[in-house]
Amino acid sequence: MRYKEDTPTSDHVNEFQGLLDQLSNVGVKFDDEILGLWLLNILPDSWKTFRVSHTNSTRNGVMTMEYAKSEILNEKVRRKTQGSSS
């Protein structure tokens, strides 16, 4: 379930959340930190620096799902803005 560069980031995050909801419905649960790290790790190679920097600079040393989602969506906006201004 790798993120594809040409798809909207919000669609990818929603698809990931949908998969987690399906797993939860059948009784499969994951720790929130595992979910946050999992979401970061399915980003493409072009996000490697982002992944490493955010994994190393989490609040209280814990990556949460909400933090990962928020930072991914913010980064996509930043990249889009940066690309349109160049």
PDB file of C-alpha atoms in Angstrom:
ATOM      1  CA  MET A   1       0.000   0.000   0.000  1.00  0.00           C
ATOM      2  CA  ARG A   2       2.660   2.464  -1.051  1.00  0.00           C
ATOM      3  CA  TYR A   3       1.729   6.088  -1.632  1.00  0.00           C
ATOM      4  CA  LYS A   4       1.928   6.985  -5.305  1.00  0.00           C
ATOM      5  CA  GLU A   5       3.322  10.425  -6.149  1.00  0.00           C
ATOM      6  CA  ASP A   6       0.533  11.270  -8.583  1.00  0.00           C
ATOM      7  CA  THR A   7      -2.331  10.675  -6.136  1.00  0.00           C
ATOM      8  CA  PRO A   8      -3.647  13.237  -3.638  1.00  0.00           C
ATOM      9  CA  THR A   9      -2.069  12.781  -0.220  1.00  0.00           C
ATOM     10  CA  SER A  10      -5.453  13.107   1.463  1.00  0.00           C
ATOM     11  CA  ASP A  11      -6.774  10.185  -0.636  1.00  0.00           C
ATOM     12  CA  HIS A  12      -3.834   8.055   0.457  1.00  0.00           C
ATOM     13  CA  VAL A  13      -4.300   8.917   4.135  1.00  0.00           C
ATOM     14  CA  ASN A  14      -8.036   8.180   3.845  1.00  0.00           C
ATOM     15  CA  GLU A  15      -7.345   4.850   2.121  1.00  0.00           C
ATOM     16  CA  PHE A  16      -4.901   3.924   4.893  1.00  0.00           C
ATOM     17  CA  GLN A  17      -7.475   4.892   7.541  1.00  0.00           C
ATOM     18  CA  GLY A  18     -10.122   2.823   5.740  1.00  0.00           C
ATOM     19  CA  LEU A  19      -7.854  -0.217   5.819  1.00  0.00           C
ATOM     20  CA  LEU A  20      -7.260   0.295   9.539  1.00  0.00           C
ATOM     21  CA  ASP A  21     -11.009   0.609  10.124  1.00  0.00           C
ATOM     22  CA  GLN A  22     -11.593  -2.697   8.320  1.00  0.00           C
ATOM     23  CA  LEU A  23      -8.920  -4.401  10.403  1.00  0.00           C
ATOM     24  CA  SER A  24     -10.391  -2.929  13.579  1.00  0.00           C
ATOM     25  CA  ASN A  25     -13.842  -4.248  12.635  1.00  0.00           C
ATOM     26  CA  VAL A  26     -12.473  -7.790  12.642  1.00  0.00           C
ATOM     27  CA  GLY A  27     -10.672  -7.307  15.943  1.00  0.00           C
ATOM     28  CA  VAL A  28      -7.165  -6.417  14.743  1.00  0.00           C
ATOM     29  CA  LYS A  29      -5.764  -3.538  16.773  1.00  0.00           C
ATOM     30  CA  PHE A  30      -2.425  -1.743  16.597  1.00  0.00           C
ATOM     31  CA  ASP A  31      -0.694   0.592  18.997  1.00  0.00           C
ATOM     32  CA  ASP A  32      -1.054   4.239  17.914  1.00  0.00           C
ATOM     33  CA  GLU A  33       2.716   4.655  17.652  1.00  0.00           C
ATOM     34  CA  ILE A  34       2.948   1.638  15.317  1.00  0.00           C
ATOM     35  CA  LEU A  35       0.228   3.148  13.119  1.00  0.00           C
ATOM     36  CA  GLY A  36       2.043   6.478  12.888  1.00  0.00           C
ATOM     37  CA  LEU A  37       5.318   4.813  11.981  1.00  0.00           C
ATOM     38  CA  TRP A  38       3.562   2.524   9.506  1.00  0.00           C
ATOM     39  CA  LEU A  39       1.949   5.495   7.762  1.00  0.00           C
ATOM     40  CA  LEU A  40       5.326   7.224   7.460  1.00  0.00           C
ATOM     41  CA  ASN A  41       7.012   4.095   6.159  1.00  0.00           C
ATOM     42  CA  ILE A  42       4.623   3.623   3.246  1.00  0.00           C
ATOM     43  CA  LEU A  43       5.616   7.000   1.818  1.00  0.00           C
ATOM     44  CA  PRO A  44       7.728   6.859  -1.363  1.00  0.00           C
ATOM     45  CA  ASP A  45      11.505   7.302  -1.476  1.00  0.00           C
ATOM     46  CA  SER A  46      11.121  10.985  -2.354  1.00  0.00           C
ATOM     47  CA  TRP A  47       9.821  11.464   1.203  1.00  0.00           C
ATOM     48  CA  LYS A  48      12.840   9.802   2.844  1.00  0.00           C
ATOM     49  CA  THR A  49      14.261  12.985   4.401  1.00  0.00           C
ATOM     50  CA  PHE A  50      10.811  13.947   5.667  1.00  0.00           C
ATOM     51  CA  ARG A  51      10.323  10.460   7.135  1.00  0.00           C
ATOM     52  CA  VAL A  52      13.662  10.421   8.930  1.00  0.00           C
ATOM     53  CA  SER A  53      13.409  13.961  10.289  1.00  0.00           C
ATOM     54  CA  HIS A  54       9.898  13.439  11.640  1.00  0.00           C
ATOM     55  CA  THR A  55      10.669  10.051  13.125  1.00  0.00           C
ATOM     56  CA  ASN A  56      13.587  11.642  14.994  1.00  0.00           C
ATOM     57  CA  SER A  57      11.748  14.763  16.146  1.00  0.00           C
ATOM     58  CA  THR A  58       8.422  13.553  17.501  1.00  0.00           C
ATOM     59  CA  ARG A  59       6.761  15.098  20.496  1.00  0.00           C
ATOM     60  CA  ASN A  60       7.833  13.283  23.651  1.00  0.00           C
ATOM     61  CA  GLY A  61       9.634  10.748  21.468  1.00  0.00           C
ATOM     62  CA  VAL A  62       6.357   9.114  20.401  1.00  0.00           C
ATOM     63  CA  MET A  63       5.005   9.065  16.845  1.00  0.00           C
ATOM     64  CA  THR A  64       1.212   9.071  16.836  1.00  0.00           C
ATOM     65  CA  MET A  65      -1.131   8.412  13.952  1.00  0.00           C
ATOM     66  CA  GLU A  66      -2.628  11.905  14.188  1.00  0.00           C
ATOM     67  CA  TYR A  67       0.799  13.544  14.233  1.00  0.00           C
ATOM     68  CA  ALA A  68       1.911  11.532  11.185  1.00  0.00           C
ATOM     69  CA  LYS A  69      -1.280  12.341   9.246  1.00  0.00           C
ATOM     70  CA  SER A  70      -1.076  16.019  10.089  1.00  0.00           C
ATOM     71  CA  GLU A  71       2.578  16.331   9.161  1.00  0.00           C
ATOM     72  CA  ILE A  72       2.133  14.436   5.877  1.00  0.00           C
ATOM     73  CA  LEU A  73      -0.754  16.657   4.811  1.00  0.00           C
ATOM     74  CA  ASN A  74       1.159  19.807   5.831  1.00  0.00           C
ATOM     75  CA  GLU A  75       4.223  18.652   3.908  1.00  0.00           C
ATOM     76  CA  LYS A  76       2.211  18.024   0.759  1.00  0.00           C
ATOM     77  CA  VAL A  77       0.811  21.577   0.941  1.00  0.00           C
ATOM     78  CA  ARG A  78       4.312  22.945   1.529  1.00  0.00           C
ATOM     79  CA  ARG A  79       5.686  21.042  -1.466  1.00  0.00           C
ATOM     80  CA  LYS A  80       2.821  22.170  -3.682  1.00  0.00           C
ATOM     81  CA  THR A  81       3.263  25.801  -2.616  1.00  0.00           C
ATOM     82  CA  GLN A  82       7.004  25.623  -3.063  1.00  0.00           C
ATOM     83  CA  GLY A  83       6.604  24.075  -6.519  1.00  0.00           C
ATOM     84  CA  SER A  84       4.139  26.717  -7.673  1.00  0.00           C
ATOM     85  CA  SER A  85       6.351  29.590  -6.515  1.00  0.00           C
ATOM     86  CA  SER A  86       9.428  28.412  -8.422  1.00  0.00           C
TER      87      SER A  86
END
